[in-house]
Amino acid sequence: MITNLPEDLYLLVIVALLPLSAIMLTVQVNPYNALVIRGILGAVAALVYSVLGAADVALTEALVGTLLAITLYAVAVRSSLVMRVGVLTAEVEADPEKFEAIYDQIRAMLSTRYLRLKVLSYETRADLDAALTVKELHGLCLRSPSPQPDQPPYELTIRLRSLHDLLSTELPHQTPPLTHLIPPSSTDTPAKSS
Amino acid sequence: MNLLLIAMTLILLIPLYEAWQDDDIWQKMLAFASVASKTSIMILCISVLRDDWMIGVVGVIILSVGNAGFMLLAHLIKRITLQ
């Protein structure tokens, strides 16, 4: 039976790996996992191309398609999937544990959407507002100027509507409640886009 | 030739399955390194069996350059997960 195998059966088996790894790549949800699977797809593609006799295509796929593409995509994903929150240095130094707890709550929510949290400290309130206006920040985390007894002591102002909607589905249900979410207003946010 | 290469392809499916089912990014990276090395070795095998130097050179270049790219990607992911 083994001698009856067609001579180029191994070609079919190797080529079948290519759609298999491509389907694996398309079902990935996490962008970082997708990058690694893209590397696997590149390795399999280089194998298929060289088996089929296209050595130059295989070399290009391995060097450019895999090496350069996944490095550039890793840099792009790393710098884009981030939420930047501005805080005041004096407020953080006054109560660092409370701010760490707030960061942990926000991180827990963002991690379900594969976003990262980046905290930027500013010296004065004017610097903070200027950074929000020039879209350096996506949100502010400040102590409430007029704390209500039924509200948490800190307020989180979000500039983007989509980010606010994402956070507002879960942040009010966090225990203990640390932050009060303030929606983007049309008066002090000049643009709706990011 | 047929049986040898089909056996190698079946062995290549092991890290592919690992990369598909494990959600840990470092396990996926290990599977990626495994797949990259295995495909290069398969290219070298085919070049020897076909007595084709052109494919052999490609296999050697992919084998040597692939590790550099792998280290680059690993460093980027490490910096992401440390933050």
mmCIF file of N, CA and C in Angstrom, chain A residues 24-130:
data_model
loop_
_atom_site.group_PDB
_atom_site.id
_atom_site.type_symbol
_atom_site.label_atom_id
_atom_site.label_comp_id
_atom_site.label_asym_id
_atom_site.label_seq_id
_atom_site.Cartn_x
_atom_site.Cartn_y
_atom_site.Cartn_z
ATOM 1 N N MET A 24 -5.735 29.595 11.848
ATOM 2 C CA MET A 24 -5.318 29.845 13.232
ATOM 3 C C MET A 24 -5.098 31.331 13.475
ATOM 4 N N LEU A 25 -4.503 32.008 12.486
ATOM 5 C CA LEU A 25 -4.222 33.445 12.647
ATOM 6 C C LEU A 25 -5.513 34.251 12.688
ATOM 7 N N THR A 26 -6.490 33.891 11.838
ATOM 8 C CA THR A 26 -7.695 34.718 11.753
ATOM 9 C C THR A 26 -8.606 34.560 12.959
ATOM 10 N N VAL A 27 -8.505 33.460 13.700
ATOM 11 C CA VAL A 27 -9.392 33.291 14.858
ATOM 12 C C VAL A 27 -8.801 33.888 16.127
ATOM 13 N N GLN A 28 -7.605 34.475 16.068
ATOM 14 C CA GLN A 28 -7.008 35.067 17.264
ATOM 15 C C GLN A 28 -7.725 36.372 17.630
ATOM 16 N N VAL A 29 -7.924 36.596 18.921
ATOM 17 C CA VAL A 29 -8.566 37.822 19.402
ATOM 18 C C VAL A 29 -7.530 38.799 19.947
ATOM 19 N N ASN A 30 -6.592 38.279 20.723
ATOM 20 C CA ASN A 30 -5.541 39.113 21.318
ATOM 21 C C ASN A 30 -4.531 39.515 20.237
ATOM 22 N N PRO A 31 -4.267 40.823 20.048
ATOM 23 C CA PRO A 31 -3.351 41.237 18.986
ATOM 24 C C PRO A 31 -1.926 40.728 19.166
ATOM 25 N N TYR A 32 -1.473 40.552 20.411
ATOM 26 C CA TYR A 32 -0.107 40.056 20.616
ATOM 27 C C TYR A 32 -0.001 38.587 20.236
ATOM 28 N N ASN A 33 -1.025 37.799 20.598
ATOM 29 C CA ASN A 33 -1.027 36.408 20.177
ATOM 30 C C ASN A 33 -1.079 36.304 18.661
ATOM 31 N N ALA A 34 -1.860 37.197 18.032
ATOM 32 C CA ALA A 34 -1.957 37.172 16.575
ATOM 33 C C ALA A 34 -0.602 37.455 15.926
ATOM 34 N N LEU A 35 0.203 38.322 16.571
ATOM 35 C CA LEU A 35 1.535 38.611 16.028
ATOM 36 C C LEU A 35 2.406 37.352 16.014
ATOM 37 N N VAL A 36 2.371 36.602 17.112
ATOM 38 C CA VAL A 36 3.191 35.392 17.191
ATOM 39 C C VAL A 36 2.712 34.376 16.153
ATOM 40 N N ILE A 37 1.387 34.241 16.017
ATOM 41 C CA ILE A 37 0.861 33.290 15.020
ATOM 42 C C ILE A 37 1.232 33.765 13.609
ATOM 43 N N ARG A 38 1.300 35.090 13.412
ATOM 44 C CA ARG A 38 1.745 35.613 12.116
ATOM 45 C C ARG A 38 3.176 35.154 11.808
ATOM 46 N N GLY A 39 4.019 35.095 12.848
ATOM 47 C CA GLY A 39 5.367 34.574 12.670
ATOM 48 C C GLY A 39 5.357 33.113 12.256
ATOM 49 N N ILE A 40 4.457 32.340 12.884
ATOM 50 C CA ILE A 40 4.347 30.918 12.518
ATOM 51 C C ILE A 40 3.874 30.797 11.072
ATOM 52 N N LEU A 41 2.887 31.630 10.692
ATOM 53 C CA LEU A 41 2.396 31.610 9.311
ATOM 54 C C LEU A 41 3.525 31.927 8.333
ATOM 55 N N GLY A 42 4.390 32.907 8.715
ATOM 56 C CA GLY A 42 5.508 33.255 7.846
ATOM 57 C C GLY A 42 6.477 32.104 7.678
ATOM 58 N N ALA A 43 6.756 31.386 8.778
ATOM 59 C CA ALA A 43 7.675 30.247 8.700
ATOM 60 C C ALA A 43 7.107 29.150 7.806
ATOM 61 N N VAL A 44 5.799 28.871 7.977
ATOM 62 C CA VAL A 44 5.163 27.829 7.156
ATOM 63 C C VAL A 44 5.131 28.265 5.687
ATOM 64 N N ALA A 45 4.847 29.570 5.454
ATOM 65 C CA ALA A 45 4.796 30.059 4.073
ATOM 66 C C ALA A 45 6.164 29.934 3.405
ATOM 67 N N ALA A 46 7.244 30.265 4.161
ATOM 68 C CA ALA A 46 8.590 30.130 3.597
ATOM 69 C C ALA A 46 8.880 28.677 3.237
ATOM 70 N N LEU A 47 8.424 27.759 4.101
ATOM 71 C CA LEU A 47 8.611 26.329 3.802
ATOM 72 C C LEU A 47 7.884 25.939 2.523
ATOM 73 N N VAL A 48 6.611 26.371 2.407
ATOM 74 C CA VAL A 48 5.814 25.992 1.232
ATOM 75 C C VAL A 48 6.439 26.557 -0.045
ATOM 76 N N TYR A 49 6.856 27.829 0.000
ATOM 77 C CA TYR A 49 7.429 28.446 -1.190
ATOM 78 C C TYR A 49 8.706 27.740 -1.622
ATOM 79 N N SER A 50 9.558 27.374 -0.652
ATOM 80 C CA SER A 50 10.812 26.744 -1.050
ATOM 81 C C SER A 50 10.584 25.316 -1.530
ATOM 82 N N VAL A 51 9.575 24.626 -0.954
ATOM 83 C CA VAL A 51 9.261 23.277 -1.437
ATOM 84 C C VAL A 51 8.757 23.334 -2.871
ATOM 85 N N LEU A 52 8.003 24.388 -3.189
ATOM 86 C CA LEU A 52 7.480 24.521 -4.544
ATOM 87 C C LEU A 52 8.523 25.080 -5.512
ATOM 88 N N GLY A 53 9.735 25.356 -5.018
ATOM 89 C CA GLY A 53 10.810 25.758 -5.915
ATOM 90 C C GLY A 53 11.058 27.237 -6.029
ATOM 91 N N ALA A 54 10.279 28.068 -5.292
ATOM 92 C CA ALA A 54 10.460 29.516 -5.383
ATOM 93 C C ALA A 54 11.358 29.974 -4.239
ATOM 94 N N ALA A 55 12.659 29.773 -4.394
ATOM 95 C CA ALA A 55 13.580 30.079 -3.294
ATOM 96 C C ALA A 55 13.635 31.568 -3.003
ATOM 97 N N ASP A 56 13.549 32.394 -4.054
ATOM 98 C CA ASP A 56 13.621 33.840 -3.829
ATOM 99 C C ASP A 56 12.409 34.343 -3.070
ATOM 100 N N VAL A 57 11.223 33.808 -3.410
ATOM 101 C CA VAL A 57 9.996 34.216 -2.705
ATOM 102 C C VAL A 57 10.061 33.795 -1.242
ATOM 103 N N ALA A 58 10.604 32.590 -1.019
ATOM 104 C CA ALA A 58 10.708 32.102 0.359
ATOM 105 C C ALA A 58 11.625 32.989 1.172
ATOM 106 N N LEU A 59 12.742 33.389 0.579
ATOM 107 C CA LEU A 59 13.683 34.251 1.295
ATOM 108 C C LEU A 59 13.052 35.595 1.612
ATOM 109 N N THR A 60 12.316 36.172 0.653
ATOM 110 C CA THR A 60 11.650 37.459 0.885
ATOM 111 C C THR A 60 10.596 37.338 1.976
ATOM 112 N N GLU A 61 9.830 36.231 1.934
ATOM 113 C CA GLU A 61 8.794 36.026 2.946
ATOM 114 C C GLU A 61 9.414 35.946 4.335
ATOM 115 N N ALA A 62 10.538 35.222 4.444
ATOM 116 C CA ALA A 62 11.151 35.047 5.764
ATOM 117 C C ALA A 62 11.747 36.353 6.259
ATOM 118 N N LEU A 63 12.441 37.090 5.382
ATOM 119 C CA LEU A 63 13.150 38.287 5.840
ATOM 120 C C LEU A 63 12.211 39.471 6.006
ATOM 121 N N VAL A 64 11.404 39.763 5.005
ATOM 122 C CA VAL A 64 10.524 40.939 5.058
ATOM 123 C C VAL A 64 9.192 40.588 5.704
ATOM 124 N N GLY A 65 8.524 39.566 5.170
ATOM 125 C CA GLY A 65 7.171 39.230 5.605
ATOM 126 C C GLY A 65 7.103 38.873 7.070
ATOM 127 N N THR A 66 8.088 38.130 7.554
ATOM 128 C CA THR A 66 8.038 37.695 8.943
ATOM 129 C C THR A 66 8.823 38.630 9.844
ATOM 130 N N LEU A 67 10.111 38.813 9.521
ATOM 131 C CA LEU A 67 10.985 39.571 10.430
ATOM 132 C C LEU A 67 10.551 41.026 10.547
ATOM 133 N N LEU A 68 10.488 41.711 9.405
ATOM 134 C CA LEU A 68 10.211 43.146 9.437
ATOM 135 C C LEU A 68 8.760 43.417 9.816
ATOM 136 N N ALA A 69 7.834 42.645 9.217
ATOM 137 C CA ALA A 69 6.413 42.939 9.422
ATOM 138 C C ALA A 69 6.021 42.760 10.881
ATOM 139 N N ILE A 70 6.423 41.662 11.512
ATOM 140 C CA ILE A 70 5.957 41.469 12.886
ATOM 141 C C ILE A 70 6.655 42.434 13.832
ATOM 142 N N THR A 71 7.886 42.845 13.513
ATOM 143 C CA THR A 71 8.541 43.839 14.377
ATOM 144 C C THR A 71 7.819 45.177 14.290
ATOM 145 N N LEU A 72 7.494 45.596 13.062
ATOM 146 C CA LEU A 72 6.788 46.873 12.899
ATOM 147 C C LEU A 72 5.404 46.814 13.527
ATOM 148 N N TYR A 73 4.708 45.681 13.345
ATOM 149 C CA TYR A 73 3.371 45.557 13.925
ATOM 150 C C TYR A 73 3.440 45.543 15.448
ATOM 151 N N ALA A 74 4.498 44.910 16.000
ATOM 152 C CA ALA A 74 4.622 44.892 17.459
ATOM 153 C C ALA A 74 4.796 46.313 17.985
ATOM 154 N N VAL A 75 5.600 47.112 17.290
ATOM 155 C CA VAL A 75 5.782 48.504 17.714
ATOM 156 C C VAL A 75 4.465 49.262 17.593
ATOM 157 N N ALA A 76 3.735 49.032 16.488
ATOM 158 C CA ALA A 76 2.477 49.751 16.266
ATOM 159 C C ALA A 76 1.435 49.380 17.310
ATOM 160 N N VAL A 77 1.287 48.077 17.590
ATOM 161 C CA VAL A 77 0.289 47.630 18.570
ATOM 162 C C VAL A 77 0.647 48.147 19.952
ATOM 163 N N ARG A 78 1.954 48.134 20.265
ATOM 164 C CA ARG A 78 2.408 48.571 21.582
ATOM 165 C C ARG A 78 2.118 50.045 21.800
ATOM 166 N N SER A 79 2.275 50.875 20.760
ATOM 167 C CA SER A 79 2.097 52.305 20.965
ATOM 168 C C SER A 79 0.655 52.753 20.773
ATOM 169 N N SER A 80 -0.201 51.928 20.162
ATOM 170 C CA SER A 80 -1.562 52.389 19.912
ATOM 171 C C SER A 80 -2.560 51.869 20.940
ATOM 172 N N LEU A 81 -2.390 50.659 21.425
ATOM 173 C CA LEU A 81 -3.390 50.095 22.340
ATOM 174 C C LEU A 81 -3.090 50.522 23.770
ATOM 175 N N VAL A 82 -3.166 51.827 24.027
ATOM 176 C CA VAL A 82 -2.820 52.329 25.347
ATOM 177 C C VAL A 82 -3.797 53.444 25.720
ATOM 178 N N MET A 83 -4.150 53.495 27.012
ATOM 179 C CA MET A 83 -4.983 54.588 27.511
ATOM 180 C C MET A 83 -4.110 55.436 28.438
ATOM 181 N N ARG A 84 -3.979 56.728 28.121
ATOM 182 C CA ARG A 84 -3.123 57.622 28.914
ATOM 183 C C ARG A 84 -3.990 58.450 29.862
ATOM 184 N N VAL A 85 -3.678 58.338 31.151
ATOM 185 C CA VAL A 85 -4.431 59.066 32.178
ATOM 186 C C VAL A 85 -3.481 60.029 32.878
ATOM 187 N N GLY A 86 -3.923 61.278 33.016
ATOM 188 C CA GLY A 86 -3.109 62.284 33.689
ATOM 189 C C GLY A 86 -3.503 62.435 35.140
ATOM 190 N N VAL A 87 -2.502 62.588 36.029
ATOM 191 C CA VAL A 87 -2.762 62.812 37.445
ATOM 192 C C VAL A 87 -1.903 63.990 37.900
ATOM 193 N N LEU A 88 -2.241 64.524 39.076
ATOM 194 C CA LEU A 88 -1.441 65.604 39.667
ATOM 195 C C LEU A 88 -0.419 64.992 40.624
ATOM 196 N N THR A 89 0.832 65.416 40.524
ATOM 197 C CA THR A 89 1.899 64.824 41.332
ATOM 198 C C THR A 89 1.616 64.967 42.828
ATOM 199 N N ALA A 90 1.103 66.135 43.226
ATOM 200 C CA ALA A 90 0.869 66.380 44.658
ATOM 201 C C ALA A 90 -0.202 65.439 45.207
ATOM 202 N N GLU A 91 -1.251 65.180 44.406
ATOM 203 C CA GLU A 91 -2.335 64.303 44.881
ATOM 204 C C GLU A 91 -1.848 62.866 45.015
ATOM 205 N N VAL A 92 -1.005 62.419 44.056
ATOM 206 C CA VAL A 92 -0.494 61.049 44.133
ATOM 207 C C VAL A 92 0.413 60.882 45.342
ATOM 208 N N GLU A 93 1.273 61.887 45.593
ATOM 209 C CA GLU A 93 2.182 61.781 46.739
ATOM 210 C C GLU A 93 1.418 61.821 48.058
ATOM 211 N N ALA A 94 0.237 62.478 48.057
ATOM 212 C CA ALA A 94 -0.547 62.552 49.289
ATOM 213 C C ALA A 94 -1.136 61.192 49.653
ATOM 214 N N ASP A 95 -1.542 60.389 48.657
ATOM 215 C CA ASP A 95 -2.191 59.101 48.944
ATOM 216 C C ASP A 95 -1.843 58.091 47.853
ATOM 217 N N PRO A 96 -0.586 57.580 47.840
ATOM 218 C CA PRO A 96 -0.171 56.698 46.737
ATOM 219 C C PRO A 96 -0.930 55.370 46.704
ATOM 220 N N GLU A 97 -1.306 54.831 47.891
ATOM 221 C CA GLU A 97 -1.986 53.523 47.890
ATOM 222 C C GLU A 97 -3.344 53.609 47.212
ATOM 223 N N LYS A 98 -4.074 54.707 47.456
ATOM 224 C CA LYS A 98 -5.396 54.859 46.864
ATOM 225 C C LYS A 98 -5.286 54.926 45.339
ATOM 226 N N PHE A 99 -4.255 55.657 44.859
ATOM 227 C CA PHE A 99 -4.096 55.770 43.410
ATOM 228 C C PHE A 99 -3.711 54.429 42.788
ATOM 229 N N GLU A 100 -2.859 53.641 43.507
ATOM 230 C CA GLU A 100 -2.510 52.316 42.988
ATOM 231 C C GLU A 100 -3.758 51.447 42.866
ATOM 232 N N ALA A 101 -4.675 51.553 43.860
ATOM 233 C CA ALA A 101 -5.919 50.773 43.813
ATOM 234 C C ALA A 101 -6.773 51.202 42.616
ATOM 235 N N ILE A 102 -6.810 52.534 42.354
ATOM 236 C CA ILE A 102 -7.579 53.024 41.204
ATOM 237 C C ILE A 102 -6.977 52.490 39.905
ATOM 238 N N TYR A 103 -5.622 52.540 39.806
ATOM 239 C CA TYR A 103 -4.963 52.033 38.590
ATOM 240 C C TYR A 103 -5.291 50.557 38.387
ATOM 241 N N ASP A 104 -5.270 49.789 39.493
ATOM 242 C CA ASP A 104 -5.536 48.355 39.369
ATOM 243 C C ASP A 104 -6.950 48.096 38.862
ATOM 244 N N GLN A 105 -7.928 48.910 39.360
ATOM 245 C CA GLN A 105 -9.311 48.731 38.886
ATOM 246 C C GLN A 105 -9.416 49.035 37.391
ATOM 247 N N ILE A 106 -8.757 50.143 36.959
ATOM 248 C CA ILE A 106 -8.846 50.509 35.539
ATOM 249 C C ILE A 106 -8.145 49.463 34.691
ATOM 250 N N ARG A 107 -6.966 48.988 35.170
ATOM 251 C CA ARG A 107 -6.203 47.984 34.413
ATOM 252 C C ARG A 107 -7.020 46.706 34.236
ATOM 253 N N ALA A 108 -7.739 46.322 35.291
ATOM 254 C CA ALA A 108 -8.514 45.083 35.220
ATOM 255 C C ALA A 108 -9.570 45.163 34.125
ATOM 256 N N MET A 109 -10.175 46.355 33.974
ATOM 257 C CA MET A 109 -11.197 46.516 32.931
ATOM 258 C C MET A 109 -10.577 46.603 31.545
ATOM 259 N N LEU A 110 -9.453 47.331 31.449
ATOM 260 C CA LEU A 110 -8.823 47.517 30.137
ATOM 261 C C LEU A 110 -8.244 46.210 29.609
ATOM 262 N N SER A 111 -7.795 45.336 30.527
ATOM 263 C CA SER A 111 -7.120 44.123 30.063
ATOM 264 C C SER A 111 -8.079 43.202 29.318
ATOM 265 N N THR A 112 -9.402 43.317 29.567
ATOM 266 C CA THR A 112 -10.334 42.483 28.810
ATOM 267 C C THR A 112 -10.403 42.908 27.347
ATOM 268 N N ARG A 113 -10.032 44.163 27.063
ATOM 269 C CA ARG A 113 -9.998 44.642 25.678
ATOM 270 C C ARG A 113 -8.566 44.765 25.167
ATOM 271 N N TYR A 114 -7.599 44.187 25.895
ATOM 272 C CA TYR A 114 -6.183 44.171 25.513
ATOM 273 C C TYR A 114 -5.604 45.578 25.421
ATOM 274 N N LEU A 115 -6.117 46.495 26.247
ATOM 275 C CA LEU A 115 -5.552 47.838 26.323
ATOM 276 C C LEU A 115 -4.620 47.918 27.533
ATOM 277 N N ARG A 116 -3.673 48.848 27.484
ATOM 278 C CA ARG A 116 -2.786 49.065 28.610
ATOM 279 C C ARG A 116 -3.058 50.449 29.196
ATOM 280 N N LEU A 117 -2.692 50.624 30.463
ATOM 281 C CA LEU A 117 -2.865 51.918 31.122
ATOM 282 C C LEU A 117 -1.503 52.568 31.280
ATOM 283 N N LYS A 118 -1.424 53.842 30.899
ATOM 284 C CA LYS A 118 -0.186 54.589 31.096
ATOM 285 C C LYS A 118 -0.535 55.848 31.888
ATOM 286 N N VAL A 119 0.145 56.044 33.014
ATOM 287 C CA VAL A 119 -0.151 57.174 33.895
ATOM 288 C C VAL A 119 0.926 58.235 33.711
ATOM 289 N N LEU A 120 0.490 59.478 33.471
ATOM 290 C CA LEU A 120 1.417 60.594 33.317
ATOM 291 C C LEU A 120 1.162 61.591 34.449
ATOM 292 N N SER A 121 2.226 62.026 35.114
ATOM 293 C CA SER A 121 2.088 62.968 36.234
ATOM 294 C C SER A 121 2.373 64.383 35.763
ATOM 295 N N TYR A 122 1.555 65.316 36.251
ATOM 296 C CA TYR A 122 1.736 66.732 35.925
ATOM 297 C C TYR A 122 1.801 67.531 37.215
ATOM 298 N N GLU A 123 2.525 68.653 37.147
ATOM 299 C CA GLU A 123 2.732 69.454 38.357
ATOM 300 C C GLU A 123 1.504 70.305 38.692
ATOM 301 N N THR A 124 0.943 70.958 37.666
ATOM 302 C CA THR A 124 -0.158 71.893 37.938
ATOM 303 C C THR A 124 -1.403 71.478 37.174
ATOM 304 N N ARG A 125 -2.529 71.992 37.629
ATOM 305 C CA ARG A 125 -3.806 71.708 36.980
ATOM 306 C C ARG A 125 -3.839 72.299 35.564
ATOM 307 N N ALA A 126 -3.153 73.432 35.368
ATOM 308 C CA ALA A 126 -3.131 74.063 34.044
ATOM 309 C C ALA A 126 -2.411 73.178 33.036
ATOM 310 N N ASP A 127 -1.279 72.579 33.450
ATOM 311 C CA ASP A 127 -0.553 71.662 32.564
ATOM 312 C C ASP A 127 -1.448 70.483 32.180
ATOM 313 N N LEU A 128 -2.194 69.976 33.172
ATOM 314 C CA LEU A 128 -3.066 68.822 32.963
ATOM 315 C C LEU A 128 -4.154 69.152 31.939
ATOM 316 N N ASP A 129 -4.784 70.316 32.110
ATOM 317 C CA ASP A 129 -5.843 70.711 31.185
ATOM 318 C C ASP A 129 -5.285 70.956 29.784
ATOM 319 N N ALA A 130 -4.066 71.543 29.723
ATOM 320 C CA ALA A 130 -3.450 71.787 28.414
ATOM 321 C C ALA A 130 -3.162 70.467 27.704
#
